[in-house]
mmCIF file of N, CA and C in Angstrom:
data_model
loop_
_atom_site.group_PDB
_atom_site.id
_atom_site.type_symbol
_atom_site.label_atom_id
_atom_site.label_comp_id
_atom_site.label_asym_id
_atom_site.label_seq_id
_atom_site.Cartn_x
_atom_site.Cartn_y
_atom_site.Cartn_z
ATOM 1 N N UNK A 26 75.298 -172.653 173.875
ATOM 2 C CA UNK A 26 74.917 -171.525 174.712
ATOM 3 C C UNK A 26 74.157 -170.494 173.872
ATOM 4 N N UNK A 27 73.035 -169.927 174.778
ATOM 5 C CA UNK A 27 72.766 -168.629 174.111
ATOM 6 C C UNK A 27 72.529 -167.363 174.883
ATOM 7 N N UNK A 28 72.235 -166.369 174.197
ATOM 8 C CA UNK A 28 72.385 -164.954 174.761
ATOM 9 C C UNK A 28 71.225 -164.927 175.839
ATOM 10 N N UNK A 29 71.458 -164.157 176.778
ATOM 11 C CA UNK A 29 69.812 -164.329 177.778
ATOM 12 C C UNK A 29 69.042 -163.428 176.882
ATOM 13 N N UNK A 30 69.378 -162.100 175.654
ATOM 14 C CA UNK A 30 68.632 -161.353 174.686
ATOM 15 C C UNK A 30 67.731 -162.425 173.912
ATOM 16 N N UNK A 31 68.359 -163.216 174.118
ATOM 17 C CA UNK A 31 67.396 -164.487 173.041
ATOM 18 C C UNK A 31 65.896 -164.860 173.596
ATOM 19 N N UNK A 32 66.173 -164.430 174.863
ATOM 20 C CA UNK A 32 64.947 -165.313 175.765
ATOM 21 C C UNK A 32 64.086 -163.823 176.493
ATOM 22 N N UNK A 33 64.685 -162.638 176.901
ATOM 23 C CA UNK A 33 64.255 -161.759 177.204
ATOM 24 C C UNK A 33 64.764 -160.085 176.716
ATOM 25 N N UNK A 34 64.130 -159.721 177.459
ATOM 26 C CA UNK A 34 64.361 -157.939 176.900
ATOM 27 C C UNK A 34 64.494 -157.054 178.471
ATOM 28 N N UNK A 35 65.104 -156.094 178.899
ATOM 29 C CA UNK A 35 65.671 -155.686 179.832
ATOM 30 C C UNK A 35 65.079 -153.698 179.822
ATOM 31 N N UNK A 36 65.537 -153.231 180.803
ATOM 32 C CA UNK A 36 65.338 -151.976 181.313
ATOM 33 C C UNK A 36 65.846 -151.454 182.685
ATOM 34 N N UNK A 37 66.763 -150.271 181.785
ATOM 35 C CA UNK A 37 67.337 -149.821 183.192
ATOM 36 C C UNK A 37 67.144 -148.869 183.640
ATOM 37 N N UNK A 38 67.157 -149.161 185.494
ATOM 38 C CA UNK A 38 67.121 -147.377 186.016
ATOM 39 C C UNK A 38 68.105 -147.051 186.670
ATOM 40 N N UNK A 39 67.903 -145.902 187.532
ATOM 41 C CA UNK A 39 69.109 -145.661 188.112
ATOM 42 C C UNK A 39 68.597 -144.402 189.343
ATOM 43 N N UNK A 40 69.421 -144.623 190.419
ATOM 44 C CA UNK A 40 68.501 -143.045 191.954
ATOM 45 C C UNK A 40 69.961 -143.694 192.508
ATOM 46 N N UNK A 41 70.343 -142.213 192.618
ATOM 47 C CA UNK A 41 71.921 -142.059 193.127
ATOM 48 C C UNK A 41 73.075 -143.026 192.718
ATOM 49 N N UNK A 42 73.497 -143.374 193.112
ATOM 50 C CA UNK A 42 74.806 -143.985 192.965
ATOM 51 C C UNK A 42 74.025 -145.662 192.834
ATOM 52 N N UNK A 43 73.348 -146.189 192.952
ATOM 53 C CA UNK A 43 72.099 -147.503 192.710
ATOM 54 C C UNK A 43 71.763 -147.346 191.255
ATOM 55 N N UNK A 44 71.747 -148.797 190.518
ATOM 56 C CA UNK A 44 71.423 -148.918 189.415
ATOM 57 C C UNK A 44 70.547 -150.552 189.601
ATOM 58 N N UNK A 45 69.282 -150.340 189.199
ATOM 59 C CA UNK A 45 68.712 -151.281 188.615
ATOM 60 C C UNK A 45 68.333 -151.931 187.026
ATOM 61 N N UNK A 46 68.514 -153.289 186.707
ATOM 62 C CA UNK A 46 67.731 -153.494 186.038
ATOM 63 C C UNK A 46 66.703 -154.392 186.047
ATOM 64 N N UNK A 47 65.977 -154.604 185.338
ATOM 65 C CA UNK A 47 64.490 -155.364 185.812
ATOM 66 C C UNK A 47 64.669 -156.588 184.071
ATOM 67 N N UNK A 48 65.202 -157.519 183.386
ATOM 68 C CA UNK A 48 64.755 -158.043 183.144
ATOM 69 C C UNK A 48 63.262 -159.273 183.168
ATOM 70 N N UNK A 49 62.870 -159.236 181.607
ATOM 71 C CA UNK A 49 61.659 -159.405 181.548
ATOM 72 C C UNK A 49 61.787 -160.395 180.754
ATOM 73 N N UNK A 50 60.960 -161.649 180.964
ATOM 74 C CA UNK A 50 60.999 -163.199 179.398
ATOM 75 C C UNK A 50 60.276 -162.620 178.691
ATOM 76 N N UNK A 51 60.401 -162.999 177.668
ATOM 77 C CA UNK A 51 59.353 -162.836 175.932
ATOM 78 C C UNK A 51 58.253 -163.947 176.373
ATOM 79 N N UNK A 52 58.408 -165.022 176.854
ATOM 80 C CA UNK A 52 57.846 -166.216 176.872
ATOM 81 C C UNK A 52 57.414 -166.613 178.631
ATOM 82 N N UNK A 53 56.436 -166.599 179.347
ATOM 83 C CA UNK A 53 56.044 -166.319 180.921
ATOM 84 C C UNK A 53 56.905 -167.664 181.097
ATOM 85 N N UNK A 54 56.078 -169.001 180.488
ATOM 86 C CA UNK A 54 57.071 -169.842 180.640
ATOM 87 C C UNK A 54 58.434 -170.253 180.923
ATOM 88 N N UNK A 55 59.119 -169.457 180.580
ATOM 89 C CA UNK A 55 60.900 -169.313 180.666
ATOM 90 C C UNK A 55 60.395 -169.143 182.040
ATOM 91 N N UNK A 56 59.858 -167.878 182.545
ATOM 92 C CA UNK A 56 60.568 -167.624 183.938
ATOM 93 C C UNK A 56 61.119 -168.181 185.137
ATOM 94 N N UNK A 57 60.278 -169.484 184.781
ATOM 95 C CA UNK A 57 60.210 -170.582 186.146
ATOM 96 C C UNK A 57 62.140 -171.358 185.616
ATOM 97 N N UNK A 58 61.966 -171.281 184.669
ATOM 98 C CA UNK A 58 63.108 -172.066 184.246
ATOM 99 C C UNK A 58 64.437 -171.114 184.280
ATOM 100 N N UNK A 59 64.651 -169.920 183.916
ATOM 101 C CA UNK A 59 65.353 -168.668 184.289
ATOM 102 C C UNK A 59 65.825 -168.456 186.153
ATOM 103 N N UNK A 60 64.889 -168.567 186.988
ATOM 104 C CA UNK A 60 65.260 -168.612 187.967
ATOM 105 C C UNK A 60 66.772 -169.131 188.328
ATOM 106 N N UNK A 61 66.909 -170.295 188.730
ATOM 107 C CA UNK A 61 67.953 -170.887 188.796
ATOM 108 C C UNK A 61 69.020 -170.505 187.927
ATOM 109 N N UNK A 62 69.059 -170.171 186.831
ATOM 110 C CA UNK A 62 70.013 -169.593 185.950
ATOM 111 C C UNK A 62 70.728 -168.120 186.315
ATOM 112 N N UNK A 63 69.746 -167.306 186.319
ATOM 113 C CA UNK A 63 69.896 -165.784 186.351
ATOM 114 C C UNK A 63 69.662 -165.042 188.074
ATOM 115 N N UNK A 64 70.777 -165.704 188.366
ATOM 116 C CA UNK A 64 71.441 -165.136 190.241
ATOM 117 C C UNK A 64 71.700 -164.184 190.485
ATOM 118 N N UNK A 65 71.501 -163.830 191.590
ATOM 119 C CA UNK A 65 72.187 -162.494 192.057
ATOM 120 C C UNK A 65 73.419 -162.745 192.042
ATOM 121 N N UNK A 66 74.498 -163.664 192.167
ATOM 122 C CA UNK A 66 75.708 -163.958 191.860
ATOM 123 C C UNK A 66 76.050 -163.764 191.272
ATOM 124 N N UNK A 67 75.638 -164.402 189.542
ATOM 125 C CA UNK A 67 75.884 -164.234 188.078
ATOM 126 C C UNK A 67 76.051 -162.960 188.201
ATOM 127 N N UNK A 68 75.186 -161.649 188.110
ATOM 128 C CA UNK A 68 74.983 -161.096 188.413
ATOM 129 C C UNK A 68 75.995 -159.889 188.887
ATOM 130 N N UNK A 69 76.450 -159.897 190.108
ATOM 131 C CA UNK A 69 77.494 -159.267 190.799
ATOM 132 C C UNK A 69 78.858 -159.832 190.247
ATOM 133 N N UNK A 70 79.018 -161.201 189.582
ATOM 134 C CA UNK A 70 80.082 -161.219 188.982
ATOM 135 C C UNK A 70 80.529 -161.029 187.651
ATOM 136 N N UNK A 71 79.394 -160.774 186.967
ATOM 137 C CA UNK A 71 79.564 -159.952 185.611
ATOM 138 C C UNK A 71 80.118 -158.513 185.274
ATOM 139 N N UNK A 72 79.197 -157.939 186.679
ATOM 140 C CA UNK A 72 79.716 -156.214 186.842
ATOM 141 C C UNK A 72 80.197 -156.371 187.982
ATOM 142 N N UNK A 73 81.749 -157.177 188.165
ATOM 143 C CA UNK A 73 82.377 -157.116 189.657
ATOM 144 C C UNK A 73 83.832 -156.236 189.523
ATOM 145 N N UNK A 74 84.120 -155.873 188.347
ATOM 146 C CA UNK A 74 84.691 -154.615 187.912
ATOM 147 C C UNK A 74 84.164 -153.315 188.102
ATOM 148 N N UNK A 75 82.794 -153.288 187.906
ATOM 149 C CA UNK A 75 82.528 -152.083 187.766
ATOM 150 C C UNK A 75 81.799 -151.804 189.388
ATOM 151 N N UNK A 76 80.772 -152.457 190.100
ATOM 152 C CA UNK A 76 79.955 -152.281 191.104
ATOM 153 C C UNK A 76 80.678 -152.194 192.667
ATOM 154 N N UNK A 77 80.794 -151.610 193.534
ATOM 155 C CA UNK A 77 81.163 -151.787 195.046
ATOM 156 C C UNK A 77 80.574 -152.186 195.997
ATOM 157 N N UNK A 78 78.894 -152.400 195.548
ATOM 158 C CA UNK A 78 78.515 -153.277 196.522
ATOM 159 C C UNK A 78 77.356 -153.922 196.027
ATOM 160 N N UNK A 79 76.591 -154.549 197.343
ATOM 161 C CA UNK A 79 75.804 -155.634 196.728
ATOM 162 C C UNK A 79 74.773 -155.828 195.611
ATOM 163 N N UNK A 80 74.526 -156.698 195.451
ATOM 164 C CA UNK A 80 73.095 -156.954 194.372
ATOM 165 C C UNK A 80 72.075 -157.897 194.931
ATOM 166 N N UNK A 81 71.003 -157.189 194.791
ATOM 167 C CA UNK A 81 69.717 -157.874 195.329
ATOM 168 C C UNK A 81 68.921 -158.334 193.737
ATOM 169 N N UNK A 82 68.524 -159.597 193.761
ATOM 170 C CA UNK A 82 67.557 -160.179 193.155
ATOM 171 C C UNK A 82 66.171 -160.144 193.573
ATOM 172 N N UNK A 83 65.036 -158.982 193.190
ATOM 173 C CA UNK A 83 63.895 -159.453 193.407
ATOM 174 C C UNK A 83 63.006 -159.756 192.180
ATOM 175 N N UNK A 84 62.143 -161.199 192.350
ATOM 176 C CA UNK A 84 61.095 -162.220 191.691
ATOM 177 C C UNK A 84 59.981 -161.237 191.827
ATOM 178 N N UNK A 85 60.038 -161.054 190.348
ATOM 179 C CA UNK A 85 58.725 -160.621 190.273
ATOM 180 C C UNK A 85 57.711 -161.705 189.024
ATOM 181 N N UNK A 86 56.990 -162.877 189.977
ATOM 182 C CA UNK A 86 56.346 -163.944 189.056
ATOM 183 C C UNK A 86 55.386 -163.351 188.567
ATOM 184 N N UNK A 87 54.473 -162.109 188.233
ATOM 185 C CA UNK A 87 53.366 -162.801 187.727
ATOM 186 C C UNK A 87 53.735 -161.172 186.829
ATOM 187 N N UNK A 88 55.004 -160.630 186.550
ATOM 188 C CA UNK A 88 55.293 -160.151 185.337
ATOM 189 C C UNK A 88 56.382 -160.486 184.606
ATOM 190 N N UNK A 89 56.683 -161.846 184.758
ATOM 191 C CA UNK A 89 57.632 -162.802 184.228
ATOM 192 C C UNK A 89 59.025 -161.792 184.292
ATOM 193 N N UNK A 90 59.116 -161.617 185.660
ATOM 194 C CA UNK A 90 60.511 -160.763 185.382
ATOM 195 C C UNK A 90 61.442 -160.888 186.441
ATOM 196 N N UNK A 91 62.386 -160.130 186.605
ATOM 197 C CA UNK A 91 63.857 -160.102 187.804
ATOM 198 C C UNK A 91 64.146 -158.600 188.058
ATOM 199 N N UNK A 92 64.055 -158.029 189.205
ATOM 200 C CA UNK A 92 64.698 -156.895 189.382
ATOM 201 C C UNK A 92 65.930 -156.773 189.951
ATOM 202 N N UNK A 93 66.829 -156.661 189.434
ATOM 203 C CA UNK A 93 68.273 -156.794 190.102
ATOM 204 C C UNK A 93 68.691 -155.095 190.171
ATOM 205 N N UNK A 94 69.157 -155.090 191.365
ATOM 206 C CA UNK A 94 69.222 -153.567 192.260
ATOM 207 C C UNK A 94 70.621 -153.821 192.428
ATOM 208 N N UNK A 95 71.480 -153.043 191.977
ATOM 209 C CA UNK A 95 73.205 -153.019 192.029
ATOM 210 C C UNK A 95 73.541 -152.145 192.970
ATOM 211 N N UNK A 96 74.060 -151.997 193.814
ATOM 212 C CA UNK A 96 74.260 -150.581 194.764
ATOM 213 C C UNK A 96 75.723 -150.555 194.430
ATOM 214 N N UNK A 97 76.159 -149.602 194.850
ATOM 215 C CA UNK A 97 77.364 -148.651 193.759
ATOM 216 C C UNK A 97 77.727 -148.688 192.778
ATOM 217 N N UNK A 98 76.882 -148.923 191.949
ATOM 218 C CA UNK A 98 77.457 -149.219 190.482
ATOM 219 C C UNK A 98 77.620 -148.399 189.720
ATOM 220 N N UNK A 99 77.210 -146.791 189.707
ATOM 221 C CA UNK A 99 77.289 -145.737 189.156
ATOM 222 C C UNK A 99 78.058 -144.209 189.563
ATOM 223 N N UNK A 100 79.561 -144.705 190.424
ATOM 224 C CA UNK A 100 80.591 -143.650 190.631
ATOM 225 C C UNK A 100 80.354 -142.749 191.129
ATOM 226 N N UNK A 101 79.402 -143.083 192.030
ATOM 227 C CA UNK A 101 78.828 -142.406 192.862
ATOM 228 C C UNK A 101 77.666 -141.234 192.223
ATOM 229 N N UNK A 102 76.663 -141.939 191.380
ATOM 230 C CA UNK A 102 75.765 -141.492 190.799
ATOM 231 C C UNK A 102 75.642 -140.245 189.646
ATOM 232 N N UNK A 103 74.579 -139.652 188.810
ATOM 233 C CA UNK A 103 74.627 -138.907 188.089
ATOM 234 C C UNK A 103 75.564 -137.783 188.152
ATOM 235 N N UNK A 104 75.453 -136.852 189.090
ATOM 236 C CA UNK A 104 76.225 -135.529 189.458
ATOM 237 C C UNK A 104 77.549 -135.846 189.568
ATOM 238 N N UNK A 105 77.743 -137.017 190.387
ATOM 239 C CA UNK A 105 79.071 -137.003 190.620
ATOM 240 C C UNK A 105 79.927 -138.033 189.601
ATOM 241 N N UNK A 106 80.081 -139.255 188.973
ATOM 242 C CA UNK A 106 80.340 -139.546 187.714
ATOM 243 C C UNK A 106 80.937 -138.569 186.535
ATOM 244 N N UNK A 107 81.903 -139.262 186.268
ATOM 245 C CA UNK A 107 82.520 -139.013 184.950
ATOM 246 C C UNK A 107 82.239 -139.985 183.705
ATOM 247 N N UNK A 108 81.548 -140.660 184.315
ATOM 248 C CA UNK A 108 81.314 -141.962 183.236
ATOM 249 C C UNK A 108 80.491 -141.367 181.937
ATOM 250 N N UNK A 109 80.622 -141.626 180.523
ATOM 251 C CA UNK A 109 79.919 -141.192 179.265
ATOM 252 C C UNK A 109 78.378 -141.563 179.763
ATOM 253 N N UNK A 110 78.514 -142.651 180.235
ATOM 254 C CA UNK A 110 76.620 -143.368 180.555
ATOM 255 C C UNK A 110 76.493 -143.105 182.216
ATOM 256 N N UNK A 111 76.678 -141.991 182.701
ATOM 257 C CA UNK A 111 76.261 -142.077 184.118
ATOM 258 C C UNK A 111 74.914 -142.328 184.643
ATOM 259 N N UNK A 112 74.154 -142.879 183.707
ATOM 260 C CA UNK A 112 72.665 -143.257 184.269
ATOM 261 C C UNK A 112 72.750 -144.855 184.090
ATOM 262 N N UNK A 113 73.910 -145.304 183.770
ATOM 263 C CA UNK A 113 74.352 -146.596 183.334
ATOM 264 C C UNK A 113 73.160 -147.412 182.471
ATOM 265 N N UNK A 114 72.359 -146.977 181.329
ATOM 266 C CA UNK A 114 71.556 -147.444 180.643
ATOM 267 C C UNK A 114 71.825 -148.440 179.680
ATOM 268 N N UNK A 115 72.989 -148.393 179.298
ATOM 269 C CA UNK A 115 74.020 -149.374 178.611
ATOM 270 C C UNK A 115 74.722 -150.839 179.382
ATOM 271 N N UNK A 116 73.862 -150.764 181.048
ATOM 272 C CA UNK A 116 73.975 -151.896 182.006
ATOM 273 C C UNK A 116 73.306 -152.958 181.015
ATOM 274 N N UNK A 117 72.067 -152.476 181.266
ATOM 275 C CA UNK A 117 71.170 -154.097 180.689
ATOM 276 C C UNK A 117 71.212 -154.681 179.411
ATOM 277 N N UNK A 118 71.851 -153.380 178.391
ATOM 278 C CA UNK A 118 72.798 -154.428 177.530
ATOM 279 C C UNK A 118 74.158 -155.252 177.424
ATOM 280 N N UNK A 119 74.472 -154.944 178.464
ATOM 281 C CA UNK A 119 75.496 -156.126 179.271
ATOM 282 C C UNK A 119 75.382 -157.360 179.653
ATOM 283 N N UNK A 120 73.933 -156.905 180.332
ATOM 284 C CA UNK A 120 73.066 -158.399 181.351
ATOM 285 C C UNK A 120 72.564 -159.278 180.319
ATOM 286 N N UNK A 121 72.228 -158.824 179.180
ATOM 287 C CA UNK A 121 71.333 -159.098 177.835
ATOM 288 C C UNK A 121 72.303 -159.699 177.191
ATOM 289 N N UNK A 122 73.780 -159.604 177.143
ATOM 290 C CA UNK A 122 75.030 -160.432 176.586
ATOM 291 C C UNK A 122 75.271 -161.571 177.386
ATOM 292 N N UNK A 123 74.543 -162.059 178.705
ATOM 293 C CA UNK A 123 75.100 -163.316 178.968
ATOM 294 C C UNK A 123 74.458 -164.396 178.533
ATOM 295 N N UNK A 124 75.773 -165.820 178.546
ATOM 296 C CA UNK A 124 75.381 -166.849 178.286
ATOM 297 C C UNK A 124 74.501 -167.727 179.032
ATOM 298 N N UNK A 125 73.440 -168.087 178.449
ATOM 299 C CA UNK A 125 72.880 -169.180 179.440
ATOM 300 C C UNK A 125 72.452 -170.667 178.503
ATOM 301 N N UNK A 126 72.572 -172.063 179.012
ATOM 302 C CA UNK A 126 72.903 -173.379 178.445
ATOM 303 C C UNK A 126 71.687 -172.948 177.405
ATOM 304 N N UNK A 127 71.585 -173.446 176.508
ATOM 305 C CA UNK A 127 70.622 -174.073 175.422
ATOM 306 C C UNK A 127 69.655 -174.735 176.164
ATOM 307 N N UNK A 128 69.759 -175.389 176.965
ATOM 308 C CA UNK A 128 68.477 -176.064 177.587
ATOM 309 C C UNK A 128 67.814 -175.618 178.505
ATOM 310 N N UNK A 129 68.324 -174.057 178.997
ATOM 311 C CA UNK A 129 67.945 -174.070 180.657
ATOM 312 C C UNK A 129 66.713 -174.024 180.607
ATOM 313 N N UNK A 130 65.671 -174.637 179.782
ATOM 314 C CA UNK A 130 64.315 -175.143 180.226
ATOM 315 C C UNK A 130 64.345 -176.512 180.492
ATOM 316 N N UNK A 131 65.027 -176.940 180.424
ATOM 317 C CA UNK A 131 65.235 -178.422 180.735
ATOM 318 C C UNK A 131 65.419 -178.987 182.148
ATOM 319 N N UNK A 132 66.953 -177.789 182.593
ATOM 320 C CA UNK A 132 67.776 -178.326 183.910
ATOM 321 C C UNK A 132 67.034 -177.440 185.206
#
């Protein structure tokens, strides 16, 4: 297994209590192969501690990337949060810690 940091680089935002991040491949190639790997599932069950509601996956192909849109994931956003990271910028180094197979250009 390796880190999805191995294969891409990430960026997060955040508008109210909604947190996105938009991972991006190093390599355009990966992306087609990333798909299938990197779900809105995966996804919602990584931060299924922290988030209250859904996650949308949107494909963005022709900037080799993923925008994943978390809705409640930030305690009810900047103002209202107690959280140290209430802009949750420290998300997509989370997303950037998962495992994905060694081959997933392969499968």
């Amino acid at each position: 297994m390796i880190r999805l940091r191995d294969v891409a680089h990430a960026r997060a935002g955040d508008k109210g209590n909604t947190s996105n991040i938009c991972v991006f491949v190093y390599r355009p190639e990966d992306y087609s192969a990333l798909t299938g790997h990197l779900t809105a599932e995966l996804v919602a069950q990584t931060f299924s501690g922290l988030i209250t509601g859904e996650v949308m996956r949107y494909d963005l192909p022709k900037l080799a990337g993923f925008n994943f849109v978390m809705y409640g994931a930030l305690g009810g956003g900047v103002t209202r949060s107690l959280a140290l990271d209430a802009h949750g910028k420290c998300l997509s180094s989370v997303l950037l810690d998962l495992k994905i197979p060694d081959d997933f250009r392969s499968t």
